[in-house]
PDB file of C-alpha atoms and ligand atoms in Angstrom:
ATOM      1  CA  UNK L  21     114.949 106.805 117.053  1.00 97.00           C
ATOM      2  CA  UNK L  22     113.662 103.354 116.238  1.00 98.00           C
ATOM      3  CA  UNK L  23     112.051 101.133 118.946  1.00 98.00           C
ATOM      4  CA  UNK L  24     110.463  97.630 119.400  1.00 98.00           C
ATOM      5  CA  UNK L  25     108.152  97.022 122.020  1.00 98.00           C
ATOM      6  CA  UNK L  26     108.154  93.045 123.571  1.00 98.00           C
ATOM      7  CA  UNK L  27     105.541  91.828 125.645  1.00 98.00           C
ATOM      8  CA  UNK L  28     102.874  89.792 126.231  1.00 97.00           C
ATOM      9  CA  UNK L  29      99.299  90.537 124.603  1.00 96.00           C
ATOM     10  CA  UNK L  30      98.021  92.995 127.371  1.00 95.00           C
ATOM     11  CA  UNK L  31     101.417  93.729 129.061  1.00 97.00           C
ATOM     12  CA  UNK L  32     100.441  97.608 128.173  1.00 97.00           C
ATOM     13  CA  UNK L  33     102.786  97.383 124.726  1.00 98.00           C
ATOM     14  CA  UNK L  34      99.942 100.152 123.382  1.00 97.00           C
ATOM     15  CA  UNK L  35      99.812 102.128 126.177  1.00 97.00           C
ATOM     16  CA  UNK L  36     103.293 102.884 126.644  1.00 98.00           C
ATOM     17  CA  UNK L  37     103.824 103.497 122.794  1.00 98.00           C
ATOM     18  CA  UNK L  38     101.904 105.942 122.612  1.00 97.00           C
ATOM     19  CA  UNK L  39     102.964 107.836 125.047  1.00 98.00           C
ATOM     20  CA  UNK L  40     106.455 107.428 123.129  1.00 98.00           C
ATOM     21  CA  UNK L  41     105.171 108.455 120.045  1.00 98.00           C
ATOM     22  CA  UNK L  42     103.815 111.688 121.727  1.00 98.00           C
ATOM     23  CA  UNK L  43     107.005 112.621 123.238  1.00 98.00           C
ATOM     24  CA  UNK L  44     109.968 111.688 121.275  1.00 98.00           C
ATOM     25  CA  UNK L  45     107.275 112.768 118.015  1.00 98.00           C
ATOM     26  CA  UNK L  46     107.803 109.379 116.671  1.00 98.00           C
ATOM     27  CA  UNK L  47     105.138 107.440 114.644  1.00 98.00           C
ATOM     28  CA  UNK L  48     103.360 104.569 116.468  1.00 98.00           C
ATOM     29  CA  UNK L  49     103.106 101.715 114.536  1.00 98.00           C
ATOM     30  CA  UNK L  50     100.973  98.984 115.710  1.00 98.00           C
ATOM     31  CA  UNK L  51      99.965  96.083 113.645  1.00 98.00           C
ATOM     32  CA  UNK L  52      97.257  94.304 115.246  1.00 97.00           C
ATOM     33  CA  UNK L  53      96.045  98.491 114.699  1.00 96.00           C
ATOM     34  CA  UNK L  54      96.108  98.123 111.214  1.00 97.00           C
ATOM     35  CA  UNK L  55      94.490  94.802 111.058  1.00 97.00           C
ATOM     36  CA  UNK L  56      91.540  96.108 112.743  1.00 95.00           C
ATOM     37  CA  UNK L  57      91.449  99.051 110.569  1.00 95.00           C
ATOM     38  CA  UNK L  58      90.984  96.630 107.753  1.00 96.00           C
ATOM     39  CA  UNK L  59      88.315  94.419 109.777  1.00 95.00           C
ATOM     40  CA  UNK L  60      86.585  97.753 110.497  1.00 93.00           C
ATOM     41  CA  UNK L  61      86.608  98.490 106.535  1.00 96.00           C
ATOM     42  CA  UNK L  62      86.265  95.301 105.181  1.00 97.00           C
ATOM     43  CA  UNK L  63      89.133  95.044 103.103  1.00 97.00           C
ATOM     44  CA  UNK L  64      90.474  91.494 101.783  1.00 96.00           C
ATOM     45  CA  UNK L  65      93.291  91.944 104.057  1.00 96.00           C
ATOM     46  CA  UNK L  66      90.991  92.006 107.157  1.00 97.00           C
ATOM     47  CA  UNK L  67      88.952  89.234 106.477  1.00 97.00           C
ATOM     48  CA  UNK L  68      91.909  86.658 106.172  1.00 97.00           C
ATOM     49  CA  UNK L  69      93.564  88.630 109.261  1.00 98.00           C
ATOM     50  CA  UNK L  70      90.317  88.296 111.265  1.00 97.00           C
ATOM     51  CA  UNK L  71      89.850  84.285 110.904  1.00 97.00           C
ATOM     52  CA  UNK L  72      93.991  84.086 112.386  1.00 97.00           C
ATOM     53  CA  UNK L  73      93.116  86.540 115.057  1.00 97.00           C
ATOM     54  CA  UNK L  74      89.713  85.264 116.029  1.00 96.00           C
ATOM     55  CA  UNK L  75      91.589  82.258 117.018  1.00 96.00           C
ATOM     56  CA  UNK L  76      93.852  84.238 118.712  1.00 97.00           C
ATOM     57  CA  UNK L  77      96.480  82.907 116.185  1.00 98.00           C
ATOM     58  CA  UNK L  78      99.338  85.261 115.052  1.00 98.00           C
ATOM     59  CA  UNK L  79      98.902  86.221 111.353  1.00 98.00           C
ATOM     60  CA  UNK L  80     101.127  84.590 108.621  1.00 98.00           C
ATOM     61  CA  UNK L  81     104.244  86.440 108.534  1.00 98.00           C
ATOM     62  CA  UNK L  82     104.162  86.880 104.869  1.00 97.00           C
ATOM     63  CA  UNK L  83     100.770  88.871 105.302  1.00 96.00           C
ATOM     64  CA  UNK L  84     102.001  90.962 108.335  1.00 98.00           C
ATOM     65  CA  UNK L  85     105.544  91.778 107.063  1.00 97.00           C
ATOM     66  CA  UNK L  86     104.064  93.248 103.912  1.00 96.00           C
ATOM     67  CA  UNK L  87     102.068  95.806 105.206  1.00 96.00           C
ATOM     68  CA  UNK L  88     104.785  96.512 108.059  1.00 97.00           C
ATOM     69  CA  UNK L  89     107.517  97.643 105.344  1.00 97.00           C
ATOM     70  CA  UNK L  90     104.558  99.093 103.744  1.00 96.00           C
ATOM     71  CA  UNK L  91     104.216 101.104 106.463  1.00 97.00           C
ATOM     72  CA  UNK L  92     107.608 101.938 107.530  1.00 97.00           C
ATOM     73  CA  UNK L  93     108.279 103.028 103.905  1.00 95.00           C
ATOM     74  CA  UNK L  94     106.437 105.892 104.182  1.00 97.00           C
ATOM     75  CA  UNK L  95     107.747 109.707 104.519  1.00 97.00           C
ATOM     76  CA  UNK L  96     106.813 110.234 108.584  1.00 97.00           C
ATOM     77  CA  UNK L  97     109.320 107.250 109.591  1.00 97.00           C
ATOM     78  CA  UNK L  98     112.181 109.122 108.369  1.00 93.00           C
ATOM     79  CA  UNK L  99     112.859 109.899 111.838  1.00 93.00           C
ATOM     80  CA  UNK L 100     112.036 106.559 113.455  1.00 97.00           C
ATOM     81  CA  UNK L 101     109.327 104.911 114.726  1.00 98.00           C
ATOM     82  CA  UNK L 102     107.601 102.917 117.518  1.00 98.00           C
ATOM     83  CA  UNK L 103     106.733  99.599 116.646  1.00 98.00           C
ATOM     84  CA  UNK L 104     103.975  97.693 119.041  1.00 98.00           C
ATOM     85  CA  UNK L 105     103.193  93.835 118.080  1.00 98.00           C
ATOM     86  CA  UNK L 106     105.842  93.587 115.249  1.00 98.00           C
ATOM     87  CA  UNK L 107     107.954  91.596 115.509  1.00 98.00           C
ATOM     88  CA  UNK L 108     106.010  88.327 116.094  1.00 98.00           C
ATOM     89  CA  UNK L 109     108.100  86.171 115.643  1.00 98.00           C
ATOM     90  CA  UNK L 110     112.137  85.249 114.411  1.00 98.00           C
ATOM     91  CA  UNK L 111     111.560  85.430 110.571  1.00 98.00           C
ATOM     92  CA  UNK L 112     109.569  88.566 110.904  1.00 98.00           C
ATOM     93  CA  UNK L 113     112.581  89.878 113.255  1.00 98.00           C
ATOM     94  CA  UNK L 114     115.030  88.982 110.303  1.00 98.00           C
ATOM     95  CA  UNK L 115     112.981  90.366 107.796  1.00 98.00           C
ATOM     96  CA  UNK L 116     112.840  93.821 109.540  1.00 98.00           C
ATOM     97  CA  UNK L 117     116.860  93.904 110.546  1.00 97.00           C
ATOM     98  CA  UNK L 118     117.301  93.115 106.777  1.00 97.00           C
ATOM     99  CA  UNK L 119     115.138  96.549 105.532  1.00 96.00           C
ATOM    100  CA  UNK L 120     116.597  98.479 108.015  1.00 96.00           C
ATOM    101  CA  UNK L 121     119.955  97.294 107.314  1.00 96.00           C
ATOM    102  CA  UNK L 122     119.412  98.344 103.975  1.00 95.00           C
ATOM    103  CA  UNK L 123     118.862 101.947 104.577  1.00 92.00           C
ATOM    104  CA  UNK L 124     122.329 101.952 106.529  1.00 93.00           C
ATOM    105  CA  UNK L 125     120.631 102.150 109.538  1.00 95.00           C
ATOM    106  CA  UNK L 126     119.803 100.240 113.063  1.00 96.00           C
ATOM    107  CA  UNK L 127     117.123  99.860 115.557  1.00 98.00           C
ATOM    108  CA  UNK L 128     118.082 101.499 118.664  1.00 98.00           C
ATOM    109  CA  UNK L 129     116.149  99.336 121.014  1.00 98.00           C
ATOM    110  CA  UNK L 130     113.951  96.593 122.364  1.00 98.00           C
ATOM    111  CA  UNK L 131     111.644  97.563 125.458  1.00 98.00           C
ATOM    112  CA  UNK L 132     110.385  94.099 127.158  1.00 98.00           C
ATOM    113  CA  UNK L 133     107.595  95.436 128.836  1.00 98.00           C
ATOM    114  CA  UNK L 134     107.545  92.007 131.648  1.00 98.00           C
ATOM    115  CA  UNK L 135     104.328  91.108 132.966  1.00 97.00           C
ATOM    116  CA  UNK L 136     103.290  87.482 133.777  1.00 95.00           C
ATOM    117  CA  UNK L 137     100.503  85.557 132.271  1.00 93.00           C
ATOM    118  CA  UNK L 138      98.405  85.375 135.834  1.00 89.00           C
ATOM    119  CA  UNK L 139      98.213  89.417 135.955  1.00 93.00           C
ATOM    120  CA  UNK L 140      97.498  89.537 131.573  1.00 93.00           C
ATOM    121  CA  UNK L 141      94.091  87.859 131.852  1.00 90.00           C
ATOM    122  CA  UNK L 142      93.327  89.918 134.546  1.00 87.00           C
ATOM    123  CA  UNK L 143      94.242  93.003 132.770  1.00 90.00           C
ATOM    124  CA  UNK L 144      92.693  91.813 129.280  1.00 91.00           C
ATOM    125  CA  UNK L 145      89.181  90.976 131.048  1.00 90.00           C
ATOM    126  CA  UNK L 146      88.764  95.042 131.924  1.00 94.00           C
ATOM    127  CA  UNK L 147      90.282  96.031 128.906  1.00 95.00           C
ATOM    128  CA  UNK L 148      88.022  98.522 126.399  1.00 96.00           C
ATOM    129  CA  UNK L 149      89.043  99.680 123.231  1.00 95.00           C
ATOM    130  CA  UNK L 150      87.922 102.517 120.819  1.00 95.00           C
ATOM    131  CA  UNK L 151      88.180 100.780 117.169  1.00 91.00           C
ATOM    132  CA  UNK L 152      87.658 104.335 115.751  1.00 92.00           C
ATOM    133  CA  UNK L 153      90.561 105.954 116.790  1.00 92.00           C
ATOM    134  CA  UNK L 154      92.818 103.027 118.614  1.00 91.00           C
ATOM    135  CA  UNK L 155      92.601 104.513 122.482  1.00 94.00           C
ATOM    136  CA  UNK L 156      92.692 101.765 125.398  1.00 95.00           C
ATOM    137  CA  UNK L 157      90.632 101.951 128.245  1.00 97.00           C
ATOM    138  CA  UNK L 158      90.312  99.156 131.963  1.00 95.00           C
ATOM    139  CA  UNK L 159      87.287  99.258 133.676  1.00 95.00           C
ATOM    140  CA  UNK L 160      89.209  99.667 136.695  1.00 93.00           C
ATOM    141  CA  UNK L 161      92.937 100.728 135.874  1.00 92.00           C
ATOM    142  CA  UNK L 162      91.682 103.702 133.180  1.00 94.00           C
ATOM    143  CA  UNK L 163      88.450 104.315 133.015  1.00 97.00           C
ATOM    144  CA  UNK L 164      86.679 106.486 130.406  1.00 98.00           C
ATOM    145  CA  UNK L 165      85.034 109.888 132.240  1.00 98.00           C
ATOM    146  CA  UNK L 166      82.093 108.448 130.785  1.00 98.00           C
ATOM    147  CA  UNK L 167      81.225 105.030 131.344  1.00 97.00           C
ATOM    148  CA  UNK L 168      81.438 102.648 127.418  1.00 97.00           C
ATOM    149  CA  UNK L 169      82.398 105.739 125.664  1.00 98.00           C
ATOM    150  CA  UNK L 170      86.049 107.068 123.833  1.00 98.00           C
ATOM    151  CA  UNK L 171      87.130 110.460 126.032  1.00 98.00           C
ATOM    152  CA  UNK L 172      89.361 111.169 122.428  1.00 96.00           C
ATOM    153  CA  UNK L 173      86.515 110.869 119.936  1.00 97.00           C
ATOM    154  CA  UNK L 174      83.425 110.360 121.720  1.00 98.00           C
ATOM    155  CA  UNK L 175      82.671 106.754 119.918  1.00 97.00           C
ATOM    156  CA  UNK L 176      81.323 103.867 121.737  1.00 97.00           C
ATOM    157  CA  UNK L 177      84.260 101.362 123.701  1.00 97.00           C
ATOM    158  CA  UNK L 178      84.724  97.721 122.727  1.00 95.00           C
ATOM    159  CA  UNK L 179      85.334  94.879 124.088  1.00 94.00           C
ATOM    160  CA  UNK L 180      87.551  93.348 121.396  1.00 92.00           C
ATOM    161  CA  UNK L 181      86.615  90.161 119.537  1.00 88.00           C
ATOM    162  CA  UNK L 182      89.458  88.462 120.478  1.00 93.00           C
ATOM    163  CA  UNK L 183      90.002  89.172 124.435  1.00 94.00           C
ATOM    164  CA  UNK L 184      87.590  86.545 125.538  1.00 90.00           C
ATOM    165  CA  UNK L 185      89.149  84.642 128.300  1.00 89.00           C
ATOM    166  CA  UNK L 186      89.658  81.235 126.012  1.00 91.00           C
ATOM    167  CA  UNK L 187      90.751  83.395 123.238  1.00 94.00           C
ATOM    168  CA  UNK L 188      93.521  85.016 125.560  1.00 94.00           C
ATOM    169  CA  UNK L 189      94.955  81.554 126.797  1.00 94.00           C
ATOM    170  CA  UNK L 190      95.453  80.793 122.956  1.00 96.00           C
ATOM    171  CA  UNK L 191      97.246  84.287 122.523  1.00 96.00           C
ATOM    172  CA  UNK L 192      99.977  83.573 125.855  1.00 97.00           C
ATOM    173  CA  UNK L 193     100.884  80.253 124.301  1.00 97.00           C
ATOM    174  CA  UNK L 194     101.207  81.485 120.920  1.00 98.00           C
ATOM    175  CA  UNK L 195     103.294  84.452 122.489  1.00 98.00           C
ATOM    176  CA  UNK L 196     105.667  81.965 125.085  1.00 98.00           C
ATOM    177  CA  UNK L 197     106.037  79.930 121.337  1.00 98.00           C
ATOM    178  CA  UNK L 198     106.679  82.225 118.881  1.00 98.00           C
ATOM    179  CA  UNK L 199     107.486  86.010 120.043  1.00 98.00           C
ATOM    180  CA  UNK L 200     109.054  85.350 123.484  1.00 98.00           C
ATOM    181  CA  UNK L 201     112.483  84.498 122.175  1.00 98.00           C
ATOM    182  CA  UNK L 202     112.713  87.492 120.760  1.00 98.00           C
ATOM    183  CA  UNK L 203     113.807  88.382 123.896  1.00 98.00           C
ATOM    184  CA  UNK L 204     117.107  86.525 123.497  1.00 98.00           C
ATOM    185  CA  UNK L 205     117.260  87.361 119.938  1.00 98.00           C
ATOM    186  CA  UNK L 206     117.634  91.420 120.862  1.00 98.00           C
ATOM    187  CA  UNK L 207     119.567  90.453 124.012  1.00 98.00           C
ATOM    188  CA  UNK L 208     122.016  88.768 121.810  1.00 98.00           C
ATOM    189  CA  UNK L 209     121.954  91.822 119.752  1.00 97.00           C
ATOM    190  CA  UNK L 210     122.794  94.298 122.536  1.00 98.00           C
ATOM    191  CA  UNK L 211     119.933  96.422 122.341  1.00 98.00           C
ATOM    192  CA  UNK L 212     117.419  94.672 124.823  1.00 98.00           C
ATOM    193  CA  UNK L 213     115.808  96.730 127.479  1.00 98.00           C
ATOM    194  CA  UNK L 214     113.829  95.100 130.239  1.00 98.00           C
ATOM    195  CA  UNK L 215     110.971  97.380 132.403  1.00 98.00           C
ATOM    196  CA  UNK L 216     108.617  96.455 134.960  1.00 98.00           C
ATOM    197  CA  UNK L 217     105.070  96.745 133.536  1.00 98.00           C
ATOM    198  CA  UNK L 218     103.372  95.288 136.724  1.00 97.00           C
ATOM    199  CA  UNK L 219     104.307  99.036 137.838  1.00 97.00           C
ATOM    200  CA  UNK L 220     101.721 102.097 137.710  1.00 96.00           C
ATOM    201  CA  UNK L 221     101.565 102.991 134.265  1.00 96.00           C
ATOM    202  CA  UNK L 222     103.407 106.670 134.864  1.00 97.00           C
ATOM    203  CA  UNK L 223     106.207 104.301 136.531  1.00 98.00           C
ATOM    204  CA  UNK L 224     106.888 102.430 133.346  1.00 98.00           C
ATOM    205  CA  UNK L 225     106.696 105.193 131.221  1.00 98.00           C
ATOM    206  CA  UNK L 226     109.594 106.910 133.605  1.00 98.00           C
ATOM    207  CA  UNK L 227     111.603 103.869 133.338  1.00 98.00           C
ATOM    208  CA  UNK L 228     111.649 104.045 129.835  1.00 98.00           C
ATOM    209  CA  UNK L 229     112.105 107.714 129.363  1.00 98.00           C
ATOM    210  CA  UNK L 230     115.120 106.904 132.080  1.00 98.00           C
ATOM    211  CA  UNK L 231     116.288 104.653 129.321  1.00 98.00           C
ATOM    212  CA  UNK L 232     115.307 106.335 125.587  1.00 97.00           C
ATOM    213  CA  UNK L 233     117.290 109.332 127.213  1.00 91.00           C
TER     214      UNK L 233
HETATM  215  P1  ADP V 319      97.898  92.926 121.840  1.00 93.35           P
HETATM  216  O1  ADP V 319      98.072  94.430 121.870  1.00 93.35           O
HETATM  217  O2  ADP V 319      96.876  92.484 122.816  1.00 93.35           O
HETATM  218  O3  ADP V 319      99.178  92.188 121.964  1.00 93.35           O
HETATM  219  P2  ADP V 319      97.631  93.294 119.026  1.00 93.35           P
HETATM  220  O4  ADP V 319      96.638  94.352 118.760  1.00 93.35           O
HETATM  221  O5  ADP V 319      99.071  93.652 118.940  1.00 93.35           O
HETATM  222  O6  ADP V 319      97.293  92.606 120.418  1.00 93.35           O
HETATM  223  O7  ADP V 319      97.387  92.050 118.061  1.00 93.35           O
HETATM  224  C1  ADP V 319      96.108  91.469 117.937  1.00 93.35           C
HETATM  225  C2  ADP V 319      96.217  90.259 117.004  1.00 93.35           C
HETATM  226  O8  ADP V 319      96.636  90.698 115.702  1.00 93.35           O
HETATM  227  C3  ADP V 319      97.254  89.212 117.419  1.00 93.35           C
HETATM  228  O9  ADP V 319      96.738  88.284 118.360  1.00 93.35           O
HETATM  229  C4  ADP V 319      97.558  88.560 116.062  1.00 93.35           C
HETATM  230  O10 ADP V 319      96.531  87.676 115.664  1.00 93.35           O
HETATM  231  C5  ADP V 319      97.522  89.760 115.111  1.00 93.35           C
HETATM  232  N1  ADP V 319      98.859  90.375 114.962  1.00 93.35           N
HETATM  233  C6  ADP V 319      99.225  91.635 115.318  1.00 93.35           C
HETATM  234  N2  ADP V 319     100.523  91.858 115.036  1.00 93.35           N
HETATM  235  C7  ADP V 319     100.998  90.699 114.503  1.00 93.35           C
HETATM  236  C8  ADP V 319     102.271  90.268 114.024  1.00 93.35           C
HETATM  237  N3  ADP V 319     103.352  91.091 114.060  1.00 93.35           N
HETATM  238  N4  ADP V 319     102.375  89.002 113.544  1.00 93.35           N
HETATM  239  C9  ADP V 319     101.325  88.179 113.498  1.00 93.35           C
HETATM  240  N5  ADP V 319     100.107  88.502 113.929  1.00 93.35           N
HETATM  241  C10 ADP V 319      99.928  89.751 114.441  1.00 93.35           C
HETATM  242  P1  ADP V 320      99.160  95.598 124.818  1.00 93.35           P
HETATM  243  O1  ADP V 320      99.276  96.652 123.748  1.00 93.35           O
HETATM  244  O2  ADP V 320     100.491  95.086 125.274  1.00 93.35           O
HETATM  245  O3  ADP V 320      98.227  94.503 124.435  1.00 93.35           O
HETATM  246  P2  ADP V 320      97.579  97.570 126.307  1.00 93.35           P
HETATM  247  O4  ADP V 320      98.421  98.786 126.301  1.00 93.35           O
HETATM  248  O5  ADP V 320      96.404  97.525 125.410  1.00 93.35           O
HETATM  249  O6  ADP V 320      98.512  96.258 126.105  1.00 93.35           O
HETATM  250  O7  ADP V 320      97.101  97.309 127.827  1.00 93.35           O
HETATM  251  C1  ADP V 320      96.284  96.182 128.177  1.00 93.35           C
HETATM  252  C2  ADP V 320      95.253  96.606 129.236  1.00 93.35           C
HETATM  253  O8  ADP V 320      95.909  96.885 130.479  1.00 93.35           O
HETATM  254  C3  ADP V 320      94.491  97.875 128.872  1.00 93.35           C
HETATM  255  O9  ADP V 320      93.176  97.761 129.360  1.00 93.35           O
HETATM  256  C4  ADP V 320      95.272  98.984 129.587  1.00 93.35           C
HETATM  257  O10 ADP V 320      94.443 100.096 129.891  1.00 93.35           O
HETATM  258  C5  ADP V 320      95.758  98.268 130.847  1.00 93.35           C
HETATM  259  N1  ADP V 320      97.099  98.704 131.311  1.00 93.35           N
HETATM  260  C6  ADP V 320      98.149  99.095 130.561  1.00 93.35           C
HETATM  261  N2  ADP V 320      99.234  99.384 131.330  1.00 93.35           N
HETATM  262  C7  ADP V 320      98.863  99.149 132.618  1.00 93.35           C
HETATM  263  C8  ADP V 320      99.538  99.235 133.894  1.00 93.35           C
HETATM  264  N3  ADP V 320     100.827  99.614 133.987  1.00 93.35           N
HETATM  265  N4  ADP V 320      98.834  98.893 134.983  1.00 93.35           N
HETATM  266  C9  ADP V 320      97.546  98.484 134.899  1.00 93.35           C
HETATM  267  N5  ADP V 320      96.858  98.374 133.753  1.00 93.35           N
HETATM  268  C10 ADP V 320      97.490  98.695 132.602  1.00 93.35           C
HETATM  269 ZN1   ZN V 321      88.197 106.971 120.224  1.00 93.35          ZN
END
C-alpha cells in the first residue's frame, strides 16, 4: 500500500504516519526526517536544507526529490510506503506519479489530515521533538512520562529550530501557496481522502484505518 499524507505543518501528518507504518508494516518516510538527520550529521545536504528551512521555506524540489526516489528505491518499499511532507508541491507531485508509474504501479491514496491555521500555531508552540530517533511530543496533548526527555530512547526533547511562532506563519503561507493544491491535484485523481485532525488523535487514526481498510 502506498500513501501520501496532506496537511498543514503541525496538522499531526507525523503522528498519524507512524502509527500507519506500525500497523499496515509499511515504511514511514518523512522528509523534513531526513533533512534533520543530515543537520544532525552535518552533511552538505543539511547545511543547504537548513538555511531553506530556517526560513521556514520549502526546500528546492530538485534537492528534495532526489533523496525521496533515493529513498523509495530501496528494498523495504517493495511493499509500499507512507510518505509524510512529500509531496510539497505540483512538480514534486509529478515527479513522484512519473517513478511510480514506471514500476507499473499507483499510489493508493491521499489522507488530508484538515486542521486550520488558528489551531496549527497552537499545536506547534507545545510541540517537542526527539532529533535522535524522530518521536513527537505536546506539552499538553502528549506529554513525555518524564518532563524534556524521549520515553523511546531516553534523549533530551527539542524544541525545533524552525517552530518559532514567526517561523510558523512563514511555513502556513508557504503551505496555502505551494502544497495546498495538492489537494485538488489528488482529488482530481480519485484517490483523495479527507479526515478530521482537530479530532483526538485515536479518532483520526480510526478514521483512517476506517478508510486504508
Ligand atoms: P512538518 O511536519 O511540521 O510539516 P516537516 O518535518 O515535514 O515539517 O518539514 C520541515 C521542513 O523541511 C519544511 O518546512 C521544509 O523546509 C522542509 N521540507 C520537508 N519536506 C519537504 C518537501 N517535500 N519539499 C520541500 N521542503 C521540505
Ligand atoms: P506534522 O507532522 O503534520 O507536522 P505532528 O504529527 O508533528 O504534525 O503534530 C504536531 C503537534 O501536534 C505535535 O506536538 C503532536 O504531538 C500534536 N498532535 C498531533 N495530533 C494531534 C491531535 N489529533 N490533537 C492534538 N494534538 C496533536
Ligand atoms: Zn527519542
Amino acid at each position: 500500500m502506498k500513501i501520501i499524507m496532506l496537511g498543514a505543518p503541525g496538522a499531526g501528518k507525523g503522528t498519524q504516519a507512524k502509527q500507519i507504518a506500525a500497523k499496515y508494516e509499511i515504511p514511514h518516510i518523512s522528509t523534513g526526517d531526513i533533512f534533520r538527520a543530515n543537520i544532525k550529521e552535518g552533511t552538505a545536504l543539511g547545511m543547504e536544507a537548513k538555511s531553506y528551512m530556517d526560513k521556514g521555506q520549502l526546500v528546492p524540489d530538485e534537492l528534495t526529490v532526489k533523496i525521496l526516489l533515493d529513498r523509495v528505491s530501496k528494498d523495504d518499499c517493495k511493499n509500499g510506503y507512507v510518505l509524510d511532507g512529500f509531496p510539497r508541491t505540483i512538480p514534486q507531485a509529478d515527479v513522484l506519479d512519473k517513478a511510480v508509474s514506471e514500476l507499473n504501479d499507483k499510489i493508493d491514496y491521499a489522507i488530508n489530515v484538515d486542521v486550520k491555521d488558528d489551531n496549527i500555531i497552537r499545536r506547534m508552540s507545545g510541540r517537542r521533538a526527539c532529533l535522535n530517533c524522530g518521536a513527537t511530543y505536546h506539552i499538553v496533548n502528549v506529554p513525555p512520562k518524564k518532563e524534556g526527555i524521549c520515553d523511546t530512547c531516553g534523549s533530551e526533547l527539542v524544541i525545533r529550530d524552525d517552530d518559532k511562532e514567526e517561523t510558523v506563519k512563514a511555513r502556513l503561507l508557504a503551505y496555502h501557496e505551494q502544497t495546498q493544491p495538492l489537494i485538488d491535484y489528488y482529488n482530481n485523481k480519485g484517490i483523495l481522502k479527507e479526515v478530521d485532525g482537530t479530532k483526538d488523535m485515536n479518532d483520526v487514526f480510526a478514521d483512517i484505518v476506517n478508510i486504508l481498510g
